[in-house]
PDB file of C-alpha atoms and ligand atoms in Angstrom:
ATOM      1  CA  UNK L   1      -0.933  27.255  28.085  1.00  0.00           C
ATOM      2  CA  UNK L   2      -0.565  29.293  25.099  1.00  0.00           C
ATOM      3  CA  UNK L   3      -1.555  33.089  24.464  1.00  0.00           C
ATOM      4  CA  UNK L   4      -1.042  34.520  21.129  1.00  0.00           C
ATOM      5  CA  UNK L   5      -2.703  37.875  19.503  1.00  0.00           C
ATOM      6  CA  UNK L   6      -1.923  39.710  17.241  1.00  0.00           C
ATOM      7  CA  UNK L   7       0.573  37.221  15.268  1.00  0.00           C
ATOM      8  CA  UNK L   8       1.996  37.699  12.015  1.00  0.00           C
ATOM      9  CA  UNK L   9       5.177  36.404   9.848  1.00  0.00           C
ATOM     10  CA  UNK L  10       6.178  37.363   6.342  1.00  0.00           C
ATOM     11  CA  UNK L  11       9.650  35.492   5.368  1.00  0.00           C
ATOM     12  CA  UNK L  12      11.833  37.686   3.885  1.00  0.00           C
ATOM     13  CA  UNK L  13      11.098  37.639  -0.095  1.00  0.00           C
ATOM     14  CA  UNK L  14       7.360  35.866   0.118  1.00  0.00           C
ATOM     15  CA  UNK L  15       4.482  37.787  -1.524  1.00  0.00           C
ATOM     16  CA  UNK L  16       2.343  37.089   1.153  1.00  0.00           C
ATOM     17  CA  UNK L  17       2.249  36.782   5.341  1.00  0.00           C
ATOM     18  CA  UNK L  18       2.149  33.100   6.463  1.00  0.00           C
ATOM     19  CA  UNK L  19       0.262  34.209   9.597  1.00  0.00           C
ATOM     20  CA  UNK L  20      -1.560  36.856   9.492  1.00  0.00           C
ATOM     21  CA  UNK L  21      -3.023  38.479  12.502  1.00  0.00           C
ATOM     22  CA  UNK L  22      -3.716  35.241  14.475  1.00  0.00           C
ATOM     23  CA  UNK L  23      -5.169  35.397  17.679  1.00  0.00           C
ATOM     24  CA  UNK L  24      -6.011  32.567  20.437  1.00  0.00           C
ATOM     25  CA  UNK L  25      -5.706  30.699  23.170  1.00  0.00           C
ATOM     26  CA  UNK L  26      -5.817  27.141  24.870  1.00  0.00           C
ATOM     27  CA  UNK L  27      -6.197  26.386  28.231  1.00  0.00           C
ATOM     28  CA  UNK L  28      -3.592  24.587  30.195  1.00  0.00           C
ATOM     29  CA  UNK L  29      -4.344  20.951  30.622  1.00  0.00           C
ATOM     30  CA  UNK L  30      -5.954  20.320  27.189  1.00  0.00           C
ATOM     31  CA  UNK L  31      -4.947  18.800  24.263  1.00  0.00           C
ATOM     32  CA  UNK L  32      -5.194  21.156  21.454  1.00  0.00           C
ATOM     33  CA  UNK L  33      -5.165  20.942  17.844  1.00  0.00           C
ATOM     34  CA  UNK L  34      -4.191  22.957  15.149  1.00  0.00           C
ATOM     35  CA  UNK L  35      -5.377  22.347  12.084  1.00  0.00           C
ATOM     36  CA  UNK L  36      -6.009  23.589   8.364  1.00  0.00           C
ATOM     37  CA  UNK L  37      -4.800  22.646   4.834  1.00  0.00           C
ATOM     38  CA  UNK L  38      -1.711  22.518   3.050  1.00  0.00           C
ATOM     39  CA  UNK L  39       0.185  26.138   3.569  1.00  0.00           C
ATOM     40  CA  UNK L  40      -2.409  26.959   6.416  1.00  0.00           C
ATOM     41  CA  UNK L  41       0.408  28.248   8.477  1.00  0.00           C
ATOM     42  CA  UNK L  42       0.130  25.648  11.042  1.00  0.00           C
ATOM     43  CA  UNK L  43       4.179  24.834  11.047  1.00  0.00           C
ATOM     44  CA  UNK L  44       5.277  28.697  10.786  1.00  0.00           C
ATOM     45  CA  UNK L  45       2.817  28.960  13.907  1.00  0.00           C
ATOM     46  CA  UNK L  46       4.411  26.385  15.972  1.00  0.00           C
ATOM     47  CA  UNK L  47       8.091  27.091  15.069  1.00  0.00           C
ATOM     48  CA  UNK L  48       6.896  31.052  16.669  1.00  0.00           C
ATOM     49  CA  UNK L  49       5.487  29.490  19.585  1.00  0.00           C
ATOM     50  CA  UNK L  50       8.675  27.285  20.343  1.00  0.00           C
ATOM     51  CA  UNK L  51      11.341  30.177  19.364  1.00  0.00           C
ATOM     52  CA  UNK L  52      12.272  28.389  16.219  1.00  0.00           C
ATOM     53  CA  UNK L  53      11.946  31.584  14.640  1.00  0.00           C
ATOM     54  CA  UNK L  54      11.892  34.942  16.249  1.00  0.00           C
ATOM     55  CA  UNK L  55      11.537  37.239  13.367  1.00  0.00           C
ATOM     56  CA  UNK L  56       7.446  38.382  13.377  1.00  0.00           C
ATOM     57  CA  UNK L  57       5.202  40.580  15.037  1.00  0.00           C
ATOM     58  CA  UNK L  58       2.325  40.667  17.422  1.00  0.00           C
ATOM     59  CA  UNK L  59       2.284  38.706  21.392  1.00  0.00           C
ATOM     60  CA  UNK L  60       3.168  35.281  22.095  1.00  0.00           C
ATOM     61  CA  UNK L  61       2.834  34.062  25.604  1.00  0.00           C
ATOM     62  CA  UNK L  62       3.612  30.350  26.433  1.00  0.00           C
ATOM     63  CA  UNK L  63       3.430  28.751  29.900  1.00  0.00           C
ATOM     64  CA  UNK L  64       2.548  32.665  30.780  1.00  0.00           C
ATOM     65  CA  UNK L  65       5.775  33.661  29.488  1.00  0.00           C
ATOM     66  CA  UNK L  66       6.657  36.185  26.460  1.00  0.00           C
ATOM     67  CA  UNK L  67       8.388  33.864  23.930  1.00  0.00           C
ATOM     68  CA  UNK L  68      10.737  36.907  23.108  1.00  0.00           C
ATOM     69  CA  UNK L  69      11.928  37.354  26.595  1.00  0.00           C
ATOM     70  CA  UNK L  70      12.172  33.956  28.168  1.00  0.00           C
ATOM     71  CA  UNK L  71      13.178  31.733  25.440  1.00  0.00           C
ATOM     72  CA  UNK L  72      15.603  29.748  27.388  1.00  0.00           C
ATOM     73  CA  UNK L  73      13.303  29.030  30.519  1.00  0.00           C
ATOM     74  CA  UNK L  74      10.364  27.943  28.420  1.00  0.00           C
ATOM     75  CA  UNK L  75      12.712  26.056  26.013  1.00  0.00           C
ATOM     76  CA  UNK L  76      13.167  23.524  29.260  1.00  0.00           C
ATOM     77  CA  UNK L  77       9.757  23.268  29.541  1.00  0.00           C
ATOM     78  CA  UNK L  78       8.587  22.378  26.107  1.00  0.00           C
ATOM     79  CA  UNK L  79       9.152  19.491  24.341  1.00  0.00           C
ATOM     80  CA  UNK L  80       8.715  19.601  20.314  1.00  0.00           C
ATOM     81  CA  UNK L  81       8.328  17.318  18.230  1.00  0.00           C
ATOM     82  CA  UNK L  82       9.500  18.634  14.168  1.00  0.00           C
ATOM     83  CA  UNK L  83       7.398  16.958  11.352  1.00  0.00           C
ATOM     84  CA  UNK L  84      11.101  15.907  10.102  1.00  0.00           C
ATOM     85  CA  UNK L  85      13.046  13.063  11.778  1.00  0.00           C
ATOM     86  CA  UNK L  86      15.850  15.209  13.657  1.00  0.00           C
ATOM     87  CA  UNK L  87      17.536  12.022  14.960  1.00  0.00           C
ATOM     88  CA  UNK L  88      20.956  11.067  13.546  1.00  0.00           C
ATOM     89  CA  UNK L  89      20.372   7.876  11.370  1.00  0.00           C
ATOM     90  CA  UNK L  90      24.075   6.019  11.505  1.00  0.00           C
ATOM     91  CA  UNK L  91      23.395   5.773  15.581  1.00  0.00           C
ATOM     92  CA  UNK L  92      21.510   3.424  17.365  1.00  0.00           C
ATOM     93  CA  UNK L  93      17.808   4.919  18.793  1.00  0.00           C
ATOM     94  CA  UNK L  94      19.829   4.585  22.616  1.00  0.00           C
ATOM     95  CA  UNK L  95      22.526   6.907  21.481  1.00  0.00           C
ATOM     96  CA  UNK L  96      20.601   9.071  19.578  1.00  0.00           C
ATOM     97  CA  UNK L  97      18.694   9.137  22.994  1.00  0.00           C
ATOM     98  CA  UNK L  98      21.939   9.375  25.388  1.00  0.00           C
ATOM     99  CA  UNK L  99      23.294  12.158  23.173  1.00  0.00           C
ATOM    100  CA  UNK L 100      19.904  14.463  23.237  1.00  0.00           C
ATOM    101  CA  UNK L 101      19.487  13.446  27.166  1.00  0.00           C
ATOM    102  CA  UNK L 102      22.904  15.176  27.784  1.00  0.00           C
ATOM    103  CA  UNK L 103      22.320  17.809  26.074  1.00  0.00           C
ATOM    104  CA  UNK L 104      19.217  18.592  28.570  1.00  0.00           C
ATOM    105  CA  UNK L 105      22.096  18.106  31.142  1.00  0.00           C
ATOM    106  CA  UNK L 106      19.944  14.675  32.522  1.00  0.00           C
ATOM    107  CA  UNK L 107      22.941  13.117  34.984  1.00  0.00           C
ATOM    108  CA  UNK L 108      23.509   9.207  33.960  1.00  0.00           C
ATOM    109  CA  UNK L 109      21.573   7.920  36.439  1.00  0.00           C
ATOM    110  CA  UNK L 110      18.372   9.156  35.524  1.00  0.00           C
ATOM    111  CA  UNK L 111      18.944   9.127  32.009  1.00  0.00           C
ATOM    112  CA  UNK L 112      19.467   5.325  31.577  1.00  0.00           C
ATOM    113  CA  UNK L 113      16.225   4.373  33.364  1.00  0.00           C
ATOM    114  CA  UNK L 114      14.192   7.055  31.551  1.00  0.00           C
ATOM    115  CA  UNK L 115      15.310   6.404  28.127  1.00  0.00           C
ATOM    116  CA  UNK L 116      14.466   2.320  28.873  1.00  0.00           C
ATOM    117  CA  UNK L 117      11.216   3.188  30.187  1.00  0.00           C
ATOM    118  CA  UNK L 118      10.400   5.461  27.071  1.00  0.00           C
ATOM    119  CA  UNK L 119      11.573   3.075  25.078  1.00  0.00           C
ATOM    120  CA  UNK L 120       9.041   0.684  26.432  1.00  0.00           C
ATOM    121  CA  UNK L 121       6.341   2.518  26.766  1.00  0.00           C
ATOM    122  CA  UNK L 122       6.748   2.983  22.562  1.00  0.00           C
ATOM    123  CA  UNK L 123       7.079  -0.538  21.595  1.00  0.00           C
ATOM    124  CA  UNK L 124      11.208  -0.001  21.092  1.00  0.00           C
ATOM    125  CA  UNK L 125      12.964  -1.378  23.672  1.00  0.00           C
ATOM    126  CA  UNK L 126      13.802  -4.457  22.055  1.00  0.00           C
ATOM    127  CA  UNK L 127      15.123  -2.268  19.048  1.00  0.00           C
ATOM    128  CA  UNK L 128      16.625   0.250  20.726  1.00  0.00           C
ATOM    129  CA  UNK L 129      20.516  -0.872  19.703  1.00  0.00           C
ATOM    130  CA  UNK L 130      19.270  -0.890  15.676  1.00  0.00           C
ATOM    131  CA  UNK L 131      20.346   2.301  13.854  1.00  0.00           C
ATOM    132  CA  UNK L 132      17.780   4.889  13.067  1.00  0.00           C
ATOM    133  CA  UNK L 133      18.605   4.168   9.490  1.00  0.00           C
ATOM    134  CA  UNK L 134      17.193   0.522   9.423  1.00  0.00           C
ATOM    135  CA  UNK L 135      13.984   1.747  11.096  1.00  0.00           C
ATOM    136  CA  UNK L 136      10.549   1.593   9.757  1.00  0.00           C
ATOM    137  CA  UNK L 137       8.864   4.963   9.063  1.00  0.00           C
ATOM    138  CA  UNK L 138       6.591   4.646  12.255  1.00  0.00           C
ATOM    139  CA  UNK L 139       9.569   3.499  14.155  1.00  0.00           C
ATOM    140  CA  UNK L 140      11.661   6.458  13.428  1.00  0.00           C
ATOM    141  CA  UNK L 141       8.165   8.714  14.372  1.00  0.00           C
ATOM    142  CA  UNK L 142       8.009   7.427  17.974  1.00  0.00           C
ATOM    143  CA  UNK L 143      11.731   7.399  18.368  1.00  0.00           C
ATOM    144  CA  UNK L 144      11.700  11.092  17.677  1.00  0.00           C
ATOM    145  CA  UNK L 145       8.858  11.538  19.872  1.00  0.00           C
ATOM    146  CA  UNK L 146      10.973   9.745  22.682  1.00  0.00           C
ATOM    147  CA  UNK L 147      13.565  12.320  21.973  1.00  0.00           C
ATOM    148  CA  UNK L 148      11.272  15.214  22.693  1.00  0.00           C
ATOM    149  CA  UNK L 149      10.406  13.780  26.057  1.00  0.00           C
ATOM    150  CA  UNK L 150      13.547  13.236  27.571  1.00  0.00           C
ATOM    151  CA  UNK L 151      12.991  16.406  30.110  1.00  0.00           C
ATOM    152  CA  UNK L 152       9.790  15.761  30.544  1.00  0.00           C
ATOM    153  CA  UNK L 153       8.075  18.759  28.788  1.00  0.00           C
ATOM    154  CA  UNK L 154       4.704  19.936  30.580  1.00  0.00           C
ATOM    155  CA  UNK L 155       3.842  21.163  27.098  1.00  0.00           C
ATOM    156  CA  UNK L 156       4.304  19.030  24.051  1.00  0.00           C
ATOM    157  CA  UNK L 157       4.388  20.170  20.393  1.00  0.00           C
ATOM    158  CA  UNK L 158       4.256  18.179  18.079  1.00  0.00           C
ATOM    159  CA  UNK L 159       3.992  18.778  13.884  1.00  0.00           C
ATOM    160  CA  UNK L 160       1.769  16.004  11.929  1.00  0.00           C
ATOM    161  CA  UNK L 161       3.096  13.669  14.492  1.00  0.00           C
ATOM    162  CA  UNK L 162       0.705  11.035  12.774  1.00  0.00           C
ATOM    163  CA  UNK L 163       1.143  12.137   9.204  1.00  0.00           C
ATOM    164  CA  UNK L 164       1.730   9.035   6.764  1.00  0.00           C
ATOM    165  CA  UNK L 165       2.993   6.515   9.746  1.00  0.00           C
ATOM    166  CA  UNK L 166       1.232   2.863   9.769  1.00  0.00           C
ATOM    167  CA  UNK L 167      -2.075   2.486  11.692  1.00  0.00           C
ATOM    168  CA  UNK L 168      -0.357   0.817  14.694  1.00  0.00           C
ATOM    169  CA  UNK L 169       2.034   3.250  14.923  1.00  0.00           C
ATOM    170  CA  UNK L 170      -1.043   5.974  14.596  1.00  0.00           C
ATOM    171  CA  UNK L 171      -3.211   4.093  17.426  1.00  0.00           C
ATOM    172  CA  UNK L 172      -0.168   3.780  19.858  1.00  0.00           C
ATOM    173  CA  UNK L 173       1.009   7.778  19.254  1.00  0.00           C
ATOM    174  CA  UNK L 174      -2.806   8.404  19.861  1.00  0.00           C
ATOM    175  CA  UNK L 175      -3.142   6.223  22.898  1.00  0.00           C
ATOM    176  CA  UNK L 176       0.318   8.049  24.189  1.00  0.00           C
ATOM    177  CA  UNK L 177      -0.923  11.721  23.555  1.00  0.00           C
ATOM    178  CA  UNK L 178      -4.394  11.038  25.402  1.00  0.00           C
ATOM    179  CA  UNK L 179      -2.242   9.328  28.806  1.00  0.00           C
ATOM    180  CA  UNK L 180       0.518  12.021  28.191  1.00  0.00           C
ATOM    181  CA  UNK L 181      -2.621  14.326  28.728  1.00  0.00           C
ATOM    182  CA  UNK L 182      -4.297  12.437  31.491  1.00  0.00           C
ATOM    183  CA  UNK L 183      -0.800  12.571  33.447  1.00  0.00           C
ATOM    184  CA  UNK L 184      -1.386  16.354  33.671  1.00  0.00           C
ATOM    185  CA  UNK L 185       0.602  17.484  30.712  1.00  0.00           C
ATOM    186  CA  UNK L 186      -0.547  20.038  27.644  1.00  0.00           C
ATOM    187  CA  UNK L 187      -0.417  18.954  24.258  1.00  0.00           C
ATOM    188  CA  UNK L 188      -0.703  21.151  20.923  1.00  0.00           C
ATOM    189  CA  UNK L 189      -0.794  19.322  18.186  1.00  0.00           C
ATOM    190  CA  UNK L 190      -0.720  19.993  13.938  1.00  0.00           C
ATOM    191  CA  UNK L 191      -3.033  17.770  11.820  1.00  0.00           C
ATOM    192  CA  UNK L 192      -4.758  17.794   8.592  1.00  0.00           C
ATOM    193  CA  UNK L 193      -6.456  14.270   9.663  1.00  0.00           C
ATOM    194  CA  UNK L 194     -10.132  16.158  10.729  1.00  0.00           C
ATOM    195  CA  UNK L 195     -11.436  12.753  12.177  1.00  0.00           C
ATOM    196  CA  UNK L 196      -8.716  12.260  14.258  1.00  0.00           C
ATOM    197  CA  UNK L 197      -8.540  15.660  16.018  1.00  0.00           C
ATOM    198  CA  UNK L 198     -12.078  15.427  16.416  1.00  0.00           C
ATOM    199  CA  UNK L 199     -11.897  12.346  18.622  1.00  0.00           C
ATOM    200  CA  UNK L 200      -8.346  13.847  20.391  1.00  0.00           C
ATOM    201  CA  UNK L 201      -8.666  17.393  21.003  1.00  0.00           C
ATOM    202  CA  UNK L 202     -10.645  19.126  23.870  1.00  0.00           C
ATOM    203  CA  UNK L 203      -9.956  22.472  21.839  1.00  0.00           C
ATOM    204  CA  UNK L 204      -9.454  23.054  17.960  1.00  0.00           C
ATOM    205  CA  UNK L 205      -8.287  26.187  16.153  1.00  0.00           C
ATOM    206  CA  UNK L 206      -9.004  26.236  12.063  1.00  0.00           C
ATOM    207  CA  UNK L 207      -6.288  28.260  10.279  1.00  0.00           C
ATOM    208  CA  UNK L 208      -6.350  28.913   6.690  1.00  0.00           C
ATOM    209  CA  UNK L 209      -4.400  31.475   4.659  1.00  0.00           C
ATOM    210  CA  UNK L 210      -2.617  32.414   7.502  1.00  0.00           C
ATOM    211  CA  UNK L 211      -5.878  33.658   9.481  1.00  0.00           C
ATOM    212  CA  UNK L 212      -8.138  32.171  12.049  1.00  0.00           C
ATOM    213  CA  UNK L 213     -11.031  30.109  10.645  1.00  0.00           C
ATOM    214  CA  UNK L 214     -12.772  29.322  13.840  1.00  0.00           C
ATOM    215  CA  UNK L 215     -11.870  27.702  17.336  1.00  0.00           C
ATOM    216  CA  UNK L 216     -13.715  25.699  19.788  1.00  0.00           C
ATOM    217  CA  UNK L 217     -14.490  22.343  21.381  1.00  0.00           C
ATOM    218  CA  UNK L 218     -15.201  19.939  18.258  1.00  0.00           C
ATOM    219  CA  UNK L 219     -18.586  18.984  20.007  1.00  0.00           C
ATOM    220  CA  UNK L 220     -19.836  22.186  20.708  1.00  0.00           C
ATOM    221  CA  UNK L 221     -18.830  23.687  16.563  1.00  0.00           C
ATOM    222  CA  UNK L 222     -20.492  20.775  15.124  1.00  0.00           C
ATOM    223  CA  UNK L 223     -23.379  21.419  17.087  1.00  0.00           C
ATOM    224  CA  UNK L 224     -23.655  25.099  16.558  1.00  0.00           C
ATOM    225  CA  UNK L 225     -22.674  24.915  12.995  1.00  0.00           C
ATOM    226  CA  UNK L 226     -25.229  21.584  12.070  1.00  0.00           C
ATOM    227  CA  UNK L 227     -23.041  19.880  10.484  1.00  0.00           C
ATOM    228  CA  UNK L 228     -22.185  15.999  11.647  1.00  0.00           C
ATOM    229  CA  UNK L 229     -18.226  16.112  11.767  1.00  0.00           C
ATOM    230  CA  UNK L 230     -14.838  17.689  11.242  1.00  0.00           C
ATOM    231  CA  UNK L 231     -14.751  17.353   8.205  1.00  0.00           C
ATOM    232  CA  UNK L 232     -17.689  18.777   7.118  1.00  0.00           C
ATOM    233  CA  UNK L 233     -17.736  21.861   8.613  1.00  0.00           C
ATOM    234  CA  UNK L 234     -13.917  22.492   7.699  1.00  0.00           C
ATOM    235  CA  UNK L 235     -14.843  22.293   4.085  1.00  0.00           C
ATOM    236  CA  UNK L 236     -17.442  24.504   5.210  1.00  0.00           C
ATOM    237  CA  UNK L 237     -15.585  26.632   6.345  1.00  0.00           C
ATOM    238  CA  UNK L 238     -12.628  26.699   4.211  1.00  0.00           C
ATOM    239  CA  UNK L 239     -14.241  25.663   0.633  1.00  0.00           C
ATOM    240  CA  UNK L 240     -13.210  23.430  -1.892  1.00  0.00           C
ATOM    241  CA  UNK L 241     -10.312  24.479  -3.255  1.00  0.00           C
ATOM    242  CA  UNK L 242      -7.722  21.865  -3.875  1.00  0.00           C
ATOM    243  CA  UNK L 243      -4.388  23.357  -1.422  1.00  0.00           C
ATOM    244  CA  UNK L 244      -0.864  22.359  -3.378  1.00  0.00           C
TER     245      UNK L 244
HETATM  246  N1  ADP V   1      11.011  29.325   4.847  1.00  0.00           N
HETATM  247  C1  ADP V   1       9.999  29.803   4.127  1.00  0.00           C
HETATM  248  N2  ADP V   1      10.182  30.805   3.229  1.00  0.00           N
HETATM  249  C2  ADP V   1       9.167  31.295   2.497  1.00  0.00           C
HETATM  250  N3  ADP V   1       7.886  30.862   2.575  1.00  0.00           N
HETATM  251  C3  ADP V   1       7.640  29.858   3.442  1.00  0.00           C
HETATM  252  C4  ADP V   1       8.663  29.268   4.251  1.00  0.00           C
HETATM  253  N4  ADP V   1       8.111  28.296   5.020  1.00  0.00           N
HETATM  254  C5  ADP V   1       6.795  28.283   4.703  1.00  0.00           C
HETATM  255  N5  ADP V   1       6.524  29.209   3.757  1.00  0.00           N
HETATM  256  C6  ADP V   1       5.182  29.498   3.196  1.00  0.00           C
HETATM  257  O1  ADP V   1       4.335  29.896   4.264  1.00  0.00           O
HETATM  258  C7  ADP V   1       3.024  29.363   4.099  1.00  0.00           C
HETATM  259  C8  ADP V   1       2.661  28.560   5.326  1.00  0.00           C
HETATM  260  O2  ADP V   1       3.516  27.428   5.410  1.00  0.00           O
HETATM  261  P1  ADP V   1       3.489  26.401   6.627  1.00  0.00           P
HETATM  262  O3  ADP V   1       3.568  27.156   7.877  1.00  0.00           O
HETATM  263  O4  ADP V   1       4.544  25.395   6.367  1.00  0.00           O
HETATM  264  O5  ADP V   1       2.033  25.768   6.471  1.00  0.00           O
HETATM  265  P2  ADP V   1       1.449  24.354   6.952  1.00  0.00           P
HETATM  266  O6  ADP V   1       2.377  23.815   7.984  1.00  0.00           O
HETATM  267  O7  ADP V   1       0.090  24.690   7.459  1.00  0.00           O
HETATM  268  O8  ADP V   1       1.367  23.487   5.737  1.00  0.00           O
HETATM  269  C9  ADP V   1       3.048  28.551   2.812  1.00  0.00           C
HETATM  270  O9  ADP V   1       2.548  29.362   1.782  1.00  0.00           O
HETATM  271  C10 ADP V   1       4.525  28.268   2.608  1.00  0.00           C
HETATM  272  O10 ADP V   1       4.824  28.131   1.240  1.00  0.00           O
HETATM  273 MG1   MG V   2       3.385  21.992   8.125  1.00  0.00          MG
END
């Protein structure tokens, strides 16, 4: 699903890389998590992997393709989902929808159906003509979710997809990520929330500082590492140093 080695960004003017010399991998079919704390590098790394930005250096394979070289075809293929609501807030959630659908190039007639059926499947349907402005935080989380689905990405990015939304918004993103899976999709996801990547992901990768911390099933680290959660061995690993 994803291939990177080597990988490392400095933006123009920082003191320091934001990824520096990440390697790994995760297997297509799984749902995979990224994680680490605040400034990790966990948002520079996904904005590489779905050709947000192209200046760094090192390999980046996604799908089995070099980022650099087949932008476009993997672009149709991925679905991402930004930390920041990129839906226009003085439309309605089904025009914000209809717009982003033709953009794909989705003819009418699939479009309508899919975008009711999406809508559903997130608890909007019966909101769906409200603007994005008069929507609850959670609301506005799954309707940009929706958005990144409309062409019906075999690999799904998302960025803190869960960060600071309302448990039931939380539980039904959750319950949608682990079906999304089961329906033979990939999923990488962001997270600082330990506990719930632990009970998500088939495959973690700790970043801090830019650099690999450690990567594996959650079972299998906790196991080798005796710890009894997430958590614990992430502060392990990464101390206690309070991230700002
Ligand atoms: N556009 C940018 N210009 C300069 N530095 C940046 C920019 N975006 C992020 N950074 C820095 O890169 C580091 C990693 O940031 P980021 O990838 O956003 O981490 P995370 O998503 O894990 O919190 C941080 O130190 C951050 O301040
Ligand atoms: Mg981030």
């Amino acid at each position: 699903m994803i291939r990177v080695s080597g990988l490392y960004k400095k933006y123009d003017h920082a003191e320091f890389p934001s990824v520096d010399h990440l390697s790994f991998s995760f297997p297509e079919g799984c749902i995979a998590g990224l994680l680490g704390p605040n400034g990790a590098g966990k948002t520079t790394t996904i904005s590489i992997l779905s050709g947000l930005i192209k200046k760094y250096s090192g390999e980046v394979e996604v799908m089995g393709m070099d980022v650099k070289k087949h932008a476009e075809e993997i672009k149709g293929k991925l679905g991402i989902v930004p930390q920041q609501i990129a839906l226009y807030l003085n439309l309605s959630c089904r025009e914000n929808l209809r717009y982003y659908g033709r953009l794909y190039g989705i003819p009418p007639i699939t479009l309508g159906p899919l975008i009711e059926q999406l809508l559903k499947r997130f608890g909007l349907q019966e909101h769906g003509d409200k603007q994005i402005r008069h929507y609850s935080g959670g609301m506005k989380r799954r309707a940009n979710i929706i958005a990144s689905l409309l062409n019906q990405p075999a690999l799904l990015i998302l960025d803190e997809p869960t960060a600071g939304v309302d448990v039931q918004s939380r539980n039904m993103i959750l319950r949608f990520l682990k079906e999304y899976n089961e329906e033979g999709n990939s999923i990488l996801y962001t997270s600082h929330l330990l506990d719930e990547a632990e009970a998500l992901c088939q495959e973690v990768l700790i970043i801090d500082q830019g650099q690999g911390v450690i990567q594996g099933s959650p079972a299998k680290l906790i196991q080798e590492h005796q710890t009894d959660n997430l958590e614990n061995l992430f502060l392990k690993l990464t101390g206690f140093r309070v991230r700002d």
